[in-house]
PDB file of C-alpha atoms in Angstrom:
ATOM      1  CA  MET A   1      -8.159   1.065  25.079  1.00 79.00           C
ATOM      2  CA  GLY A   2      -5.140   1.331  22.769  1.00 88.00           C
ATOM      3  CA  LYS A   3      -3.315   3.587  25.224  1.00 91.00           C
ATOM      4  CA  GLU A   4      -3.803   1.188  28.145  1.00 94.00           C
ATOM      5  CA  VAL A   5      -2.792  -1.948  26.228  1.00 94.00           C
ATOM      6  CA  SER A   6       0.189  -0.145  24.691  1.00 95.00           C
ATOM      7  CA  ALA A   7       1.370   1.059  28.116  1.00 95.00           C
ATOM      8  CA  ARG A   8       1.166  -2.490  29.481  1.00 96.00           C
ATOM      9  CA  ILE A   9       3.117  -3.951  26.540  1.00 96.00           C
ATOM     10  CA  LYS A  10       5.848  -1.309  26.940  1.00 97.00           C
ATOM     11  CA  ALA A  11       6.074  -2.019  30.679  1.00 97.00           C
ATOM     12  CA  GLU A  12       6.473  -5.754  29.959  1.00 97.00           C
ATOM     13  CA  LEU A  13       9.115  -4.988  27.325  1.00 98.00           C
ATOM     14  CA  LYS A  14      11.035  -2.801  29.773  1.00 98.00           C
ATOM     15  CA  THR A  15      11.379  -5.778  32.143  1.00 98.00           C
ATOM     16  CA  GLU A  16      12.321  -8.062  29.236  1.00 98.00           C
ATOM     17  CA  VAL A  17      14.979  -5.586  28.008  1.00 98.00           C
ATOM     18  CA  GLU A  18      16.478  -5.338  31.510  1.00 98.00           C
ATOM     19  CA  ASN A  19      16.781  -9.141  31.629  1.00 97.00           C
ATOM     20  CA  LEU A  20      18.234  -9.320  28.110  1.00 97.00           C
ATOM     21  CA  LYS A  21      20.905  -6.769  28.990  1.00 97.00           C
ATOM     22  CA  LYS A  22      22.068  -9.093  31.782  1.00 97.00           C
ATOM     23  CA  GLU A  23      22.593 -11.740  29.084  1.00 96.00           C
ATOM     24  CA  GLY A  24      24.587  -9.293  26.943  1.00 96.00           C
ATOM     25  CA  ILE A  25      21.718  -8.607  24.510  1.00 97.00           C
ATOM     26  CA  ASN A  26      21.134  -4.873  24.107  1.00 97.00           C
ATOM     27  CA  PRO A  27      18.281  -4.026  21.681  1.00 98.00           C
ATOM     28  CA  GLY A  28      19.001  -0.998  19.487  1.00 98.00           C
ATOM     29  CA  LEU A  29      16.806   0.842  16.976  1.00 98.00           C
ATOM     30  CA  ALA A  30      18.018   3.193  14.223  1.00 98.00           C
ATOM     31  CA  VAL A  31      15.382   5.593  12.884  1.00 97.00           C
ATOM     32  CA  ILE A  32      16.104   7.479   9.663  1.00 97.00           C
ATOM     33  CA  ILE A  33      14.038  10.483   8.588  1.00 97.00           C
ATOM     34  CA  VAL A  34      14.646  12.340   5.323  1.00 97.00           C
ATOM     35  CA  GLY A  35      13.232  15.866   5.019  1.00 95.00           C
ATOM     36  CA  GLU A  36      10.976  17.989   7.200  1.00 89.00           C
ATOM     37  CA  ASP A  37       7.522  16.404   6.896  1.00 85.00           C
ATOM     38  CA  PRO A  38       5.715  17.579  10.096  1.00 84.00           C
ATOM     39  CA  ALA A  39       3.696  14.365  10.616  1.00 82.00           C
ATOM     40  CA  SER A  40       6.840  12.264  10.170  1.00 88.00           C
ATOM     41  CA  GLN A  41       8.661  14.430  12.725  1.00 90.00           C
ATOM     42  CA  VAL A  42       5.915  13.702  15.272  1.00 88.00           C
ATOM     43  CA  TYR A  43       6.035   9.949  14.571  1.00 89.00           C
ATOM     44  CA  VAL A  44       9.820   9.875  14.962  1.00 92.00           C
ATOM     45  CA  ARG A  45       9.646  11.769  18.279  1.00 93.00           C
ATOM     46  CA  ASN A  46       7.047   9.291  19.547  1.00 94.00           C
ATOM     47  CA  LYS A  47       9.299   6.381  18.579  1.00 95.00           C
ATOM     48  CA  GLU A  48      12.279   7.932  20.364  1.00 96.00           C
ATOM     49  CA  ARG A  49      10.156   8.410  23.479  1.00 96.00           C
ATOM     50  CA  ALA A  50       8.931   4.798  23.358  1.00 97.00           C
ATOM     51  CA  CYS A  51      12.539   3.549  23.105  1.00 98.00           C
ATOM     52  CA  GLU A  52      13.384   5.511  26.266  1.00 97.00           C
ATOM     53  CA  GLU A  53      10.351   4.054  28.072  1.00 97.00           C
ATOM     54  CA  CYS A  54      11.364   0.492  27.181  1.00 98.00           C
ATOM     55  CA  GLY A  55      15.091   0.954  27.834  1.00 98.00           C
ATOM     56  CA  ILE A  56      15.914   0.385  24.154  1.00 98.00           C
ATOM     57  CA  TYR A  57      19.050   2.074  22.793  1.00 98.00           C
ATOM     58  CA  SER A  58      18.167   4.337  19.849  1.00 97.00           C
ATOM     59  CA  GLU A  59      19.905   6.359  17.159  1.00 97.00           C
ATOM     60  CA  LYS A  60      18.185   9.011  15.058  1.00 97.00           C
ATOM     61  CA  TYR A  61      19.444  10.076  11.651  1.00 97.00           C
ATOM     62  CA  ALA A  62      17.693  13.278  10.502  1.00 96.00           C
ATOM     63  CA  LEU A  63      18.798  13.818   6.911  1.00 97.00           C
ATOM     64  CA  PRO A  64      18.075  16.883   4.765  1.00 97.00           C
ATOM     65  CA  ALA A  65      15.421  16.596   2.014  1.00 97.00           C
ATOM     66  CA  GLU A  66      18.093  16.872  -0.701  1.00 97.00           C
ATOM     67  CA  THR A  67      19.880  13.706   0.516  1.00 98.00           C
ATOM     68  CA  THR A  68      20.520  11.472  -2.505  1.00 98.00           C
ATOM     69  CA  GLN A  69      19.323   7.903  -2.806  1.00 98.00           C
ATOM     70  CA  GLU A  70      22.961   6.740  -2.887  1.00 98.00           C
ATOM     71  CA  GLU A  71      23.707   8.538   0.408  1.00 98.00           C
ATOM     72  CA  LEU A  72      20.677   6.964   2.051  1.00 98.00           C
ATOM     73  CA  LEU A  73      21.583   3.488   0.758  1.00 98.00           C
ATOM     74  CA  LYS A  74      25.145   3.925   2.075  1.00 98.00           C
ATOM     75  CA  LEU A  75      23.792   4.766   5.556  1.00 98.00           C
ATOM     76  CA  ILE A  76      21.447   1.741   5.501  1.00 98.00           C
ATOM     77  CA  ASP A  77      24.360  -0.497   4.503  1.00 98.00           C
ATOM     78  CA  GLU A  78      26.420   0.814   7.441  1.00 98.00           C
ATOM     79  CA  LEU A  79      23.532   0.171   9.850  1.00 98.00           C
ATOM     80  CA  ASN A  80      22.963  -3.328   8.403  1.00 98.00           C
ATOM     81  CA  ASN A  81      26.525  -4.096   9.498  1.00 97.00           C
ATOM     82  CA  LYS A  82      26.428  -2.252  12.847  1.00 97.00           C
ATOM     83  CA  SER A  83      26.240  -4.760  15.715  1.00 95.00           C
ATOM     84  CA  SER A  84      24.706  -2.295  18.211  1.00 97.00           C
ATOM     85  CA  ILE A  85      21.662  -1.854  15.935  1.00 98.00           C
ATOM     86  CA  SER A  86      19.042  -4.640  15.974  1.00 98.00           C
ATOM     87  CA  GLY A  87      16.375  -2.826  13.956  1.00 98.00           C
ATOM     88  CA  ILE A  88      16.333  -0.225  11.180  1.00 98.00           C
ATOM     89  CA  LEU A  89      13.351   1.946  10.308  1.00 97.00           C
ATOM     90  CA  VAL A  90      13.160   4.484   7.481  1.00 97.00           C
ATOM     91  CA  GLN A  91      10.265   6.851   8.167  1.00 96.00           C
ATOM     92  CA  LEU A  92       7.965   6.983   5.142  1.00 93.00           C
ATOM     93  CA  PRO A  93       7.212   8.842   2.958  1.00 93.00           C
ATOM     94  CA  VAL A  94      10.668   9.697   1.588  1.00 96.00           C
ATOM     95  CA  PRO A  95      11.175  12.618  -0.840  1.00 96.00           C
ATOM     96  CA  LYS A  96      10.045  11.958  -4.422  1.00 96.00           C
ATOM     97  CA  HIS A  97      13.556  11.626  -5.886  1.00 97.00           C
ATOM     98  CA  ILE A  98      14.168   8.562  -3.684  1.00 98.00           C
ATOM     99  CA  ASP A  99      12.623   5.232  -4.708  1.00 98.00           C
ATOM    100  CA  GLU A 100      10.760   3.806  -1.706  1.00 97.00           C
ATOM    101  CA  LYS A 101      10.935   0.206  -2.939  1.00 97.00           C
ATOM    102  CA  THR A 102      14.730   0.363  -3.388  1.00 98.00           C
ATOM    103  CA  ILE A 103      15.125   1.699   0.166  1.00 98.00           C
ATOM    104  CA  ILE A 104      12.875  -0.978   1.715  1.00 98.00           C
ATOM    105  CA  ASN A 105      14.730  -3.719  -0.190  1.00 98.00           C
ATOM    106  CA  ALA A 106      18.107  -2.413   1.066  1.00 98.00           C
ATOM    107  CA  ILE A 107      17.282  -3.025   4.760  1.00 98.00           C
ATOM    108  CA  ALA A 108      18.529  -6.443   5.920  1.00 98.00           C
ATOM    109  CA  PRO A 109      15.436  -8.668   6.480  1.00 98.00           C
ATOM    110  CA  ASN A 110      16.683  -9.597   9.976  1.00 97.00           C
ATOM    111  CA  LYS A 111      16.738  -5.870  10.902  1.00 98.00           C
ATOM    112  CA  ASP A 112      13.527  -4.936   9.081  1.00 98.00           C
ATOM    113  CA  VAL A 113      11.383  -4.151  12.122  1.00 98.00           C
ATOM    114  CA  ASP A 114       8.687  -2.569   9.912  1.00 97.00           C
ATOM    115  CA  ALA A 115       8.363  -5.947   8.100  1.00 97.00           C
ATOM    116  CA  PHE A 116       8.122  -4.302   4.681  1.00 96.00           C
ATOM    117  CA  HIS A 117      10.976  -6.227   3.005  1.00 97.00           C
ATOM    118  CA  PRO A 118       9.730  -8.763   0.399  1.00 97.00           C
ATOM    119  CA  VAL A 119      11.314 -11.615   2.409  1.00 97.00           C
ATOM    120  CA  ASN A 120       9.289 -10.693   5.494  1.00 97.00           C
ATOM    121  CA  VAL A 121       6.149 -10.071   3.414  1.00 97.00           C
ATOM    122  CA  GLY A 122       6.517 -13.581   1.938  1.00 97.00           C
ATOM    123  CA  LYS A 123       6.940 -15.088   5.401  1.00 97.00           C
ATOM    124  CA  ILE A 124       3.694 -13.435   6.539  1.00 97.00           C
ATOM    125  CA  MET A 125       1.931 -14.904   3.494  1.00 96.00           C
ATOM    126  CA  VAL A 126       2.922 -18.474   4.412  1.00 96.00           C
ATOM    127  CA  GLY A 127       2.414 -17.921   8.152  1.00 95.00           C
ATOM    128  CA  ASN A 128       6.015 -18.515   9.200  1.00 95.00           C
ATOM    129  CA  TYR A 129       7.130 -15.009  10.147  1.00 96.00           C
ATOM    130  CA  ASP A 130       9.519 -13.296  12.549  1.00 94.00           C
ATOM    131  CA  PHE A 131       8.163  -9.761  12.189  1.00 95.00           C
ATOM    132  CA  VAL A 132       4.702  -8.402  11.417  1.00 94.00           C
ATOM    133  CA  PRO A 133       4.063  -4.821  10.196  1.00 96.00           C
ATOM    134  CA  CYS A 134       3.441  -2.788  13.321  1.00 97.00           C
ATOM    135  CA  THR A 135      -0.071  -1.484  12.621  1.00 97.00           C
ATOM    136  CA  PRO A 136      -1.676  -4.846  11.665  1.00 98.00           C
ATOM    137  CA  ALA A 137       0.151  -6.428  14.631  1.00 97.00           C
ATOM    138  CA  GLY A 138      -1.366  -3.743  16.896  1.00 97.00           C
ATOM    139  CA  VAL A 139      -4.839  -4.428  15.499  1.00 98.00           C
ATOM    140  CA  MET A 140      -4.477  -8.157  16.223  1.00 97.00           C
ATOM    141  CA  GLU A 141      -3.306  -7.385  19.753  1.00 96.00           C
ATOM    142  CA  LEU A 142      -6.390  -5.204  20.373  1.00 96.00           C
ATOM    143  CA  ILE A 143      -8.685  -7.938  19.021  1.00 96.00           C
ATOM    144  CA  LYS A 144      -7.021 -10.491  21.298  1.00 94.00           C
ATOM    145  CA  GLU A 145      -7.150  -8.129  24.283  1.00 91.00           C
ATOM    146  CA  SER A 146     -10.901  -7.669  23.763  1.00 89.00           C
ATOM    147  CA  GLY A 147     -11.428 -11.433  23.973  1.00 93.00           C
ATOM    148  CA  ILE A 148     -12.741 -11.614  20.398  1.00 94.00           C
ATOM    149  CA  ASP A 149     -12.359 -14.958  18.643  1.00 97.00           C
ATOM    150  CA  VAL A 150     -11.598 -14.322  14.952  1.00 98.00           C
ATOM    151  CA  SER A 151     -12.272 -17.931  13.903  1.00 98.00           C
ATOM    152  CA  GLY A 152     -15.228 -18.164  11.510  1.00 98.00           C
ATOM    153  CA  LYS A 153     -15.953 -14.413  11.663  1.00 98.00           C
ATOM    154  CA  GLU A 154     -16.632 -12.306   8.573  1.00 98.00           C
ATOM    155  CA  CYS A 155     -13.686  -9.890   8.455  1.00 98.00           C
ATOM    156  CA  VAL A 156     -13.806  -6.961   6.041  1.00 98.00           C
ATOM    157  CA  ILE A 157     -10.819  -4.692   5.425  1.00 98.00           C
ATOM    158  CA  VAL A 158     -11.290  -1.402   3.597  1.00 98.00           C
ATOM    159  CA  GLY A 159      -7.875  -0.593   2.110  1.00 97.00           C
ATOM    160  CA  ARG A 160      -5.306  -2.712   0.280  1.00 97.00           C
ATOM    161  CA  SER A 161      -1.968  -1.086   1.106  1.00 95.00           C
ATOM    162  CA  ASN A 162       1.178  -3.155   1.584  1.00 94.00           C
ATOM    163  CA  ILE A 163       1.582  -1.523   4.999  1.00 94.00           C
ATOM    164  CA  VAL A 164      -1.852  -2.317   6.479  1.00 97.00           C
ATOM    165  CA  GLY A 165      -4.530  -3.842   4.242  1.00 97.00           C
ATOM    166  CA  LYS A 166      -2.727  -6.836   2.731  1.00 97.00           C
ATOM    167  CA  PRO A 167      -0.824  -8.006   5.852  1.00 97.00           C
ATOM    168  CA  GLN A 168      -3.953  -7.409   7.968  1.00 98.00           C
ATOM    169  CA  ALA A 169      -5.871  -9.780   5.701  1.00 98.00           C
ATOM    170  CA  MET A 170      -3.195 -12.473   6.095  1.00 98.00           C
ATOM    171  CA  LEU A 171      -3.120 -12.190   9.893  1.00 98.00           C
ATOM    172  CA  LEU A 172      -6.912 -12.504  10.141  1.00 98.00           C
ATOM    173  CA  LEU A 173      -6.823 -15.410   7.692  1.00 98.00           C
ATOM    174  CA  HIS A 174      -4.172 -17.184   9.799  1.00 97.00           C
ATOM    175  CA  GLN A 175      -6.656 -16.996  12.684  1.00 97.00           C
ATOM    176  CA  ASN A 176      -9.372 -18.603  10.544  1.00 98.00           C
ATOM    177  CA  GLY A 177     -11.295 -15.442   9.748  1.00 98.00           C
ATOM    178  CA  THR A 178     -13.211 -15.281   6.454  1.00 98.00           C
ATOM    179  CA  VAL A 179     -11.581 -12.258   4.868  1.00 98.00           C
ATOM    180  CA  THR A 180     -12.784  -9.759   2.260  1.00 98.00           C
ATOM    181  CA  ILE A 181     -10.510  -6.942   1.074  1.00 98.00           C
ATOM    182  CA  CYS A 182     -12.302  -3.864  -0.276  1.00 98.00           C
ATOM    183  CA  HIS A 183     -10.818  -0.809  -1.971  1.00 93.00           C
ATOM    184  CA  SER A 184     -11.559   2.228  -4.142  1.00 85.00           C
ATOM    185  CA  LYS A 185     -12.791   0.041  -7.042  1.00 93.00           C
ATOM    186  CA  THR A 186     -15.117  -2.121  -4.913  1.00 96.00           C
ATOM    187  CA  LYS A 187     -18.735  -1.943  -6.069  1.00 97.00           C
ATOM    188  CA  ASN A 188     -21.538  -1.718  -3.495  1.00 97.00           C
ATOM    189  CA  LEU A 189     -19.034  -1.174  -0.682  1.00 97.00           C
ATOM    190  CA  ALA A 190     -21.719  -0.669   1.996  1.00 97.00           C
ATOM    191  CA  GLU A 191     -23.130  -4.148   1.253  1.00 97.00           C
ATOM    192  CA  LYS A 192     -19.704  -5.631   1.970  1.00 98.00           C
ATOM    193  CA  THR A 193     -19.010  -3.604   5.123  1.00 98.00           C
ATOM    194  CA  LYS A 194     -22.492  -4.310   6.538  1.00 98.00           C
ATOM    195  CA  ASN A 195     -21.651  -8.000   6.393  1.00 98.00           C
ATOM    196  CA  ALA A 196     -18.586  -7.638   8.630  1.00 98.00           C
ATOM    197  CA  ASP A 197     -18.355  -9.006  12.150  1.00 98.00           C
ATOM    198  CA  ILE A 198     -14.911  -7.366  12.273  1.00 98.00           C
ATOM    199  CA  LEU A 199     -14.415  -4.237  10.150  1.00 98.00           C
ATOM    200  CA  VAL A 200     -10.943  -2.716   9.700  1.00 98.00           C
ATOM    201  CA  ALA A 201     -10.931   0.748   8.108  1.00 98.00           C
ATOM    202  CA  ALA A 202      -7.575   1.619   6.522  1.00 97.00           C
ATOM    203  CA  VAL A 203      -8.506   3.668   3.486  1.00 96.00           C
ATOM    204  CA  GLY A 204      -6.985   7.057   4.399  1.00 94.00           C
ATOM    205  CA  ILE A 205     -10.158   9.104   3.824  1.00 95.00           C
ATOM    206  CA  PRO A 206     -11.564  11.130   6.767  1.00 95.00           C
ATOM    207  CA  ASN A 207     -14.905   9.867   8.144  1.00 96.00           C
ATOM    208  CA  PHE A 208     -15.369   7.581   5.136  1.00 96.00           C
ATOM    209  CA  ILE A 209     -17.178   4.730   6.939  1.00 97.00           C
ATOM    210  CA  LYS A 210     -20.557   5.922   8.260  1.00 98.00           C
ATOM    211  CA  GLY A 211     -22.764   4.266  10.853  1.00 98.00           C
ATOM    212  CA  ASP A 212     -25.209   3.011   8.198  1.00 98.00           C
ATOM    213  CA  MET A 213     -22.374   0.987   6.601  1.00 98.00           C
ATOM    214  CA  ILE A 214     -21.811  -1.034   9.791  1.00 98.00           C
ATOM    215  CA  LYS A 215     -23.499  -4.211  11.006  1.00 98.00           C
ATOM    216  CA  GLU A 216     -25.215  -3.994  14.392  1.00 98.00           C
ATOM    217  CA  GLY A 217     -22.763  -5.150  17.098  1.00 97.00           C
ATOM    218  CA  ALA A 218     -19.724  -5.310  14.793  1.00 97.00           C
ATOM    219  CA  VAL A 219     -16.167  -4.751  16.007  1.00 97.00           C
ATOM    220  CA  VAL A 220     -14.859  -1.637  14.215  1.00 98.00           C
ATOM    221  CA  ILE A 221     -11.135  -0.924  14.119  1.00 98.00           C
ATOM    222  CA  ASP A 222     -10.172   2.473  12.737  1.00 98.00           C
ATOM    223  CA  VAL A 223      -6.604   2.582  11.440  1.00 97.00           C
ATOM    224  CA  GLY A 224      -6.951   5.995   9.763  1.00 95.00           C
ATOM    225  CA  ILE A 225      -5.251   9.126  11.072  1.00 90.00           C
ATOM    226  CA  ASN A 226      -6.371  12.196   9.150  1.00 91.00           C
ATOM    227  CA  ARG A 227      -5.995  15.878   9.986  1.00 87.00           C
ATOM    228  CA  LEU A 228      -9.016  18.014   9.139  1.00 88.00           C
ATOM    229  CA  GLU A 229      -8.874  21.666   8.042  1.00 86.00           C
ATOM    230  CA  ASN A 230      -9.590  22.732  11.643  1.00 89.00           C
ATOM    231  CA  LYS A 231      -6.387  20.805  12.639  1.00 82.00           C
ATOM    232  CA  LYS A 232      -8.426  18.162  14.496  1.00 89.00           C
ATOM    233  CA  LEU A 233      -7.468  14.508  14.093  1.00 90.00           C
ATOM    234  CA  CYS A 234     -10.041  12.029  12.905  1.00 94.00           C
ATOM    235  CA  GLY A 235     -10.109   8.478  11.616  1.00 95.00           C
ATOM    236  CA  ASP A 236     -11.522   6.799   8.528  1.00 97.00           C
ATOM    237  CA  VAL A 237     -14.698   6.028  10.483  1.00 97.00           C
ATOM    238  CA  GLU A 238     -17.277   8.669  11.393  1.00 97.00           C
ATOM    239  CA  PHE A 239     -17.069   7.934  15.112  1.00 97.00           C
ATOM    240  CA  GLU A 240     -20.378   9.433  16.304  1.00 96.00           C
ATOM    241  CA  SER A 241     -22.635   7.554  13.898  1.00 98.00           C
ATOM    242  CA  ALA A 242     -20.534   4.366  14.083  1.00 98.00           C
ATOM    243  CA  GLU A 243     -20.478   4.251  17.874  1.00 97.00           C
ATOM    244  CA  LYS A 244     -24.290   3.953  17.968  1.00 97.00           C
ATOM    245  CA  VAL A 245     -24.187   0.756  15.897  1.00 98.00           C
ATOM    246  CA  ALA A 246     -20.858  -0.943  16.702  1.00 97.00           C
ATOM    247  CA  GLY A 247     -20.410  -3.414  19.532  1.00 96.00           C
ATOM    248  CA  ALA A 248     -16.861  -2.095  20.009  1.00 95.00           C
ATOM    249  CA  ILE A 249     -14.917   0.661  18.254  1.00 96.00           C
ATOM    250  CA  THR A 250     -11.414   2.120  18.524  1.00 96.00           C
ATOM    251  CA  PRO A 251     -11.112   5.907  18.902  1.00 95.00           C
ATOM    252  CA  VAL A 252      -8.813   8.249  16.947  1.00 95.00           C
ATOM    253  CA  PRO A 253      -6.496   9.358  18.415  1.00 92.00           C
ATOM    254  CA  GLY A 254      -5.639   6.876  21.202  1.00 94.00           C
ATOM    255  CA  GLY A 255      -6.723   3.619  19.544  1.00 95.00           C
ATOM    256  CA  VAL A 256      -4.516   1.861  16.999  1.00 96.00           C
ATOM    257  CA  GLY A 257      -1.819   4.609  16.980  1.00 93.00           C
ATOM    258  CA  PRO A 258      -0.227   3.811  20.374  1.00 95.00           C
ATOM    259  CA  MET A 259      -0.383   0.088  19.532  1.00 96.00           C
ATOM    260  CA  THR A 260       1.653   0.601  16.352  1.00 96.00           C
ATOM    261  CA  ILE A 261       4.554   2.059  18.318  1.00 96.00           C
ATOM    262  CA  ALA A 262       4.330  -0.638  21.019  1.00 97.00           C
ATOM    263  CA  MET A 263       4.579  -3.302  18.288  1.00 98.00           C
ATOM    264  CA  LEU A 264       7.636  -1.567  16.814  1.00 98.00           C
ATOM    265  CA  MET A 265       9.314  -1.861  20.211  1.00 98.00           C
ATOM    266  CA  LYS A 266       8.298  -5.539  20.366  1.00 98.00           C
ATOM    267  CA  ASN A 267       9.791  -6.187  16.904  1.00 98.00           C
ATOM    268  CA  THR A 268      13.034  -4.432  17.896  1.00 98.00           C
ATOM    269  CA  VAL A 269      13.428  -6.614  20.987  1.00 98.00           C
ATOM    270  CA  LYS A 270      12.654  -9.731  18.929  1.00 97.00           C
ATOM    271  CA  ALA A 271      15.252  -8.666  16.322  1.00 98.00           C
ATOM    272  CA  ALA A 272      17.883  -8.311  19.050  1.00 97.00           C
ATOM    273  CA  ILE A 273      17.187 -11.856  20.273  1.00 96.00           C
ATOM    274  CA  LEU A 274      17.127 -13.347  16.759  1.00 95.00           C
ATOM    275  CA  ASN A 275      20.309 -11.562  15.661  1.00 90.00           C
ATOM    276  CA  LYS A 276      22.151 -12.627  18.820  1.00 84.00           C
ATOM    277  CA  SER A 277      21.249 -16.278  18.286  1.00 70.00           C
ATOM    278  CA  LYS A 278      22.720 -16.287  14.735  1.00 64.00           C
TER     279      LYS A 278
END
């Protein structure tokens, strides 16, 4: 389902971008990648391709692994002040000698299309936000697309990262879900997950959530992307056992992944509109 919904969103964005260009608004995304991490290379290629599909102008900065933090900060500063760039994305992870937090904080909040800057995180907390992190936004879009009403539902998230778990909890809470966040220190995890009407797995451990941890008829959203020793991709949910119990479940690959990139395109277009109106 993720592929279909993502394709539709990108098609709608393409039309929107064409109309914006007539008004003199030309969305532009700068993607920075430091080093040669193979997974990051794939993600960056996918983002470039999505920009082409949507008619969004893009610039890619592939920097060597030995790039210093100062050099990276200088580039971000230049892009913050570059009018043709509406959104800036630094592909994570960055090499160990670069402080991730410092880099995230250096991106201007109005160009932070990943929504990782503390200003944007705070806005999500109070429910008055411009940008939402792309993966949680994609999850919410899939829930909406499936006609699922979050209000009053027991929502359990396994994973507490700043990128997925925490913002996901806020978005479900804003839609009146009753939210529980679980993590590596949670006791009796299966008791918690079996209570979920909507279960979001974002723990980063292959096949961690088994079918016997899922409530009959639950909506299961698998955010995990893990590569097994045999090079196959799998999620954080053991799909075969989960599918027998769940009312609906997202596959890996082809579920949340395509939605994440579609939401990045959506944030970039929104940034272009917001920055033009300032």
